[in-house]
């Protein structure tokens, strides 16, 4: 189970780094891609994003709907 990082907590990765949601490897942020729908999770590539989709699908919809409700004025 993955824990959520708090503000200012980079999970020990160092500034400018992130971790792929699927494979859990760390990469420089400029090498990671966010989910195009919810923009809340990072992936190192299309293979990891596709592998994660079945488990991310429901959470993605909730996050996307929450963001849409928050930003629609």
Short mmCIF file of N, CA and C in Angstrom, two decimals:
data_model
loop_
_atom_site.label_atom_id
_atom_site.label_comp_id
_atom_site.label_asym_id
_atom_site.label_seq_id
_atom_site.Cartn_x
_atom_site.Cartn_y
_atom_site.Cartn_z
N UNK A 1 0.85 -1.19 0.00
CA UNK A 1 0.00 0.00 0.00
C UNK A 1 0.88 1.23 0.00
N UNK A 2 0.51 2.20 -0.81
CA UNK A 2 1.31 3.42 -0.95
C UNK A 2 0.76 4.48 -0.02
N UNK A 3 1.65 5.13 0.71
CA UNK A 3 1.21 6.22 1.58
C UNK A 3 1.31 7.53 0.83
N UNK A 4 0.49 8.46 1.22
CA UNK A 4 0.50 9.77 0.58
C UNK A 4 1.54 10.65 1.25
N UNK A 5 2.26 11.37 0.45
CA UNK A 5 3.27 12.29 0.96
C UNK A 5 2.61 13.58 1.40
N UNK A 6 3.08 14.11 2.49
CA UNK A 6 2.56 15.38 2.97
C UNK A 6 3.26 16.53 2.28
N UNK A 7 2.79 17.77 2.53
CA UNK A 7 3.41 18.94 1.91
C UNK A 7 4.89 19.00 2.25
N UNK A 8 5.70 19.21 1.23
CA UNK A 8 7.13 19.30 1.44
C UNK A 8 7.83 17.97 1.60
N UNK A 9 7.09 16.86 1.60
CA UNK A 9 7.68 15.54 1.73
C UNK A 9 7.88 14.95 0.35
N UNK A 10 9.12 14.75 -0.03
CA UNK A 10 9.39 14.20 -1.36
C UNK A 10 9.64 12.70 -1.31
N UNK A 11 9.32 12.07 -0.19
CA UNK A 11 9.50 10.63 -0.08
C UNK A 11 10.95 10.19 -0.14
N UNK A 12 11.85 11.09 0.16
CA UNK A 12 13.25 10.76 0.14
C UNK A 12 13.86 10.73 -1.26
N UNK A 13 13.13 11.19 -2.24
CA UNK A 13 13.61 11.14 -3.62
C UNK A 13 14.51 12.32 -3.98
N UNK A 14 14.44 13.38 -3.23
CA UNK A 14 15.20 14.57 -3.58
C UNK A 14 14.36 15.50 -4.44
N UNK A 15 14.72 16.77 -4.46
CA UNK A 15 13.97 17.74 -5.24
C UNK A 15 14.09 17.43 -6.72
N UNK A 16 13.00 17.59 -7.45
CA UNK A 16 13.03 17.37 -8.88
C UNK A 16 12.88 15.93 -9.29
N UNK A 17 12.52 15.07 -8.36
CA UNK A 17 12.35 13.65 -8.66
C UNK A 17 10.93 13.22 -8.34
N UNK A 18 10.52 12.13 -8.94
CA UNK A 18 9.22 11.55 -8.66
C UNK A 18 9.30 10.05 -8.83
N UNK A 19 8.22 9.37 -8.50
CA UNK A 19 8.19 7.92 -8.55
C UNK A 19 7.03 7.46 -9.41
N UNK A 20 7.30 6.52 -10.29
CA UNK A 20 6.26 5.93 -11.13
C UNK A 20 5.27 5.19 -10.25
N UNK A 21 4.00 5.45 -10.45
CA UNK A 21 2.94 4.83 -9.66
C UNK A 21 2.94 3.30 -9.81
N UNK A 22 3.32 2.81 -10.97
CA UNK A 22 3.25 1.37 -11.23
C UNK A 22 4.51 0.64 -10.80
N UNK A 23 5.66 1.02 -11.32
CA UNK A 23 6.89 0.26 -11.05
C UNK A 23 7.63 0.76 -9.81
N UNK A 24 7.24 1.91 -9.29
CA UNK A 24 7.80 2.50 -8.08
C UNK A 24 9.27 2.91 -8.22
N UNK A 25 9.79 3.00 -9.43
CA UNK A 25 11.16 3.47 -9.63
C UNK A 25 11.16 5.00 -9.65
N UNK A 26 12.23 5.59 -9.15
CA UNK A 26 12.33 7.04 -9.14
C UNK A 26 12.98 7.53 -10.43
N UNK A 27 12.50 8.69 -10.89
CA UNK A 27 12.97 9.31 -12.12
C UNK A 27 12.99 10.82 -11.93
N UNK A 28 13.79 11.53 -12.70
CA UNK A 28 13.68 12.99 -12.71
C UNK A 28 12.26 13.36 -13.19
N UNK A 29 11.69 14.40 -12.63
CA UNK A 29 10.31 14.76 -12.96
C UNK A 29 10.09 14.97 -14.46
N UNK A 30 11.10 15.49 -15.15
CA UNK A 30 10.91 15.76 -16.58
C UNK A 30 10.81 14.47 -17.41
N UNK A 31 11.11 13.31 -16.81
CA UNK A 31 10.98 12.04 -17.52
C UNK A 31 9.66 11.33 -17.21
N UNK A 32 8.87 11.88 -16.31
CA UNK A 32 7.61 11.25 -15.91
C UNK A 32 6.43 11.92 -16.61
N UNK A 33 5.37 11.16 -16.79
CA UNK A 33 4.15 11.64 -17.41
C UNK A 33 3.01 11.49 -16.41
N UNK A 34 2.13 12.48 -16.34
CA UNK A 34 0.99 12.35 -15.44
C UNK A 34 -0.20 11.76 -16.18
N UNK A 35 -1.10 11.18 -15.44
CA UNK A 35 -2.33 10.66 -16.01
C UNK A 35 -3.03 11.82 -16.73
N UNK A 36 -3.40 11.61 -17.97
CA UNK A 36 -3.97 12.71 -18.76
C UNK A 36 -5.38 13.07 -18.32
N UNK A 37 -6.01 12.24 -17.53
CA UNK A 37 -7.37 12.54 -17.07
C UNK A 37 -7.37 13.24 -15.72
N UNK A 38 -6.76 12.62 -14.72
CA UNK A 38 -6.84 13.19 -13.36
C UNK A 38 -5.62 14.04 -13.02
N UNK A 39 -4.52 13.85 -13.70
CA UNK A 39 -3.26 14.58 -13.47
C UNK A 39 -2.72 14.38 -12.06
N UNK A 40 -3.14 13.32 -11.39
CA UNK A 40 -2.76 13.13 -9.99
C UNK A 40 -1.68 12.08 -9.77
N UNK A 41 -1.41 11.24 -10.76
CA UNK A 41 -0.40 10.20 -10.59
C UNK A 41 0.61 10.28 -11.73
N UNK A 42 1.81 9.79 -11.46
CA UNK A 42 2.90 9.86 -12.43
C UNK A 42 3.28 8.46 -12.91
N UNK A 43 3.65 8.38 -14.18
CA UNK A 43 4.10 7.12 -14.78
C UNK A 43 5.37 7.38 -15.56
N UNK A 44 6.22 6.34 -15.66
CA UNK A 44 7.46 6.47 -16.42
C UNK A 44 7.24 6.24 -17.91
N UNK A 45 6.11 5.69 -18.28
CA UNK A 45 5.84 5.46 -19.69
C UNK A 45 4.48 4.81 -19.91
N UNK A 46 4.16 4.61 -21.19
CA UNK A 46 2.86 4.05 -21.56
C UNK A 46 2.66 2.63 -21.04
N UNK A 47 3.72 1.84 -20.96
CA UNK A 47 3.60 0.46 -20.48
C UNK A 47 3.13 0.44 -19.03
N UNK A 48 3.76 1.25 -18.19
CA UNK A 48 3.35 1.30 -16.78
C UNK A 48 1.96 1.91 -16.63
N UNK A 49 1.65 2.93 -17.42
CA UNK A 49 0.32 3.54 -17.34
C UNK A 49 -0.75 2.52 -17.71
N UNK A 50 -0.54 1.76 -18.77
CA UNK A 50 -1.51 0.75 -19.19
C UNK A 50 -1.65 -0.36 -18.15
N UNK A 51 -0.54 -0.77 -17.55
CA UNK A 51 -0.58 -1.82 -16.53
C UNK A 51 -1.32 -1.35 -15.28
N UNK A 52 -1.22 -0.07 -14.96
CA UNK A 52 -1.85 0.47 -13.76
C UNK A 52 -3.32 0.80 -13.96
N UNK A 53 -3.76 0.94 -15.21
CA UNK A 53 -5.11 1.42 -15.48
C UNK A 53 -6.21 0.65 -14.77
N UNK A 54 -6.24 -0.70 -14.77
CA UNK A 54 -7.33 -1.39 -14.09
C UNK A 54 -7.49 -1.00 -12.61
N UNK A 55 -6.38 -0.80 -11.92
CA UNK A 55 -6.48 -0.42 -10.51
C UNK A 55 -6.66 1.08 -10.32
N UNK A 56 -6.24 1.87 -11.28
CA UNK A 56 -6.33 3.34 -11.17
C UNK A 56 -7.67 3.88 -11.66
N UNK A 57 -8.37 3.13 -12.49
CA UNK A 57 -9.57 3.60 -13.18
C UNK A 57 -10.61 4.25 -12.26
N UNK A 58 -11.03 3.57 -11.21
CA UNK A 58 -12.06 4.13 -10.33
C UNK A 58 -11.57 5.36 -9.59
N UNK A 59 -10.35 5.29 -9.09
CA UNK A 59 -9.78 6.42 -8.37
C UNK A 59 -9.60 7.61 -9.31
N UNK A 60 -9.22 7.34 -10.54
CA UNK A 60 -9.02 8.38 -11.54
C UNK A 60 -10.31 9.17 -11.77
N UNK A 61 -11.41 8.46 -11.91
CA UNK A 61 -12.70 9.12 -12.15
C UNK A 61 -13.07 10.01 -10.97
N UNK A 62 -12.86 9.52 -9.76
CA UNK A 62 -13.16 10.32 -8.57
C UNK A 62 -12.30 11.58 -8.53
N UNK A 63 -11.01 11.43 -8.79
CA UNK A 63 -10.09 12.58 -8.77
C UNK A 63 -10.44 13.59 -9.86
N UNK A 64 -10.73 13.09 -11.06
CA UNK A 64 -11.07 13.98 -12.17
C UNK A 64 -12.36 14.74 -11.88
N UNK A 65 -13.36 14.07 -11.33
CA UNK A 65 -14.62 14.72 -11.00
C UNK A 65 -14.44 15.76 -9.90
N UNK A 66 -13.61 15.44 -8.90
CA UNK A 66 -13.36 16.38 -7.81
C UNK A 66 -12.63 17.62 -8.33
N UNK A 67 -11.66 17.42 -9.20
CA UNK A 67 -10.92 18.56 -9.76
C UNK A 67 -11.83 19.42 -10.62
N UNK A 68 -12.68 18.78 -11.41
CA UNK A 68 -13.61 19.51 -12.27
C UNK A 68 -14.57 20.35 -11.43
N UNK A 69 -15.07 19.77 -10.35
CA UNK A 69 -16.00 20.49 -9.48
C UNK A 69 -15.28 21.65 -8.78
N UNK A 70 -14.05 21.45 -8.41
CA UNK A 70 -13.27 22.47 -7.70
C UNK A 70 -12.94 23.65 -8.62
N UNK A 71 -12.62 23.36 -9.87
CA UNK A 71 -12.17 24.42 -10.77
C UNK A 71 -13.26 25.03 -11.62
N UNK A 72 -14.46 24.47 -11.60
CA UNK A 72 -15.54 25.09 -12.36
C UNK A 72 -16.21 26.15 -11.51
N UNK A 73 -16.29 27.32 -12.04
CA UNK A 73 -16.84 28.46 -11.27
C UNK A 73 -18.07 28.98 -11.98
#
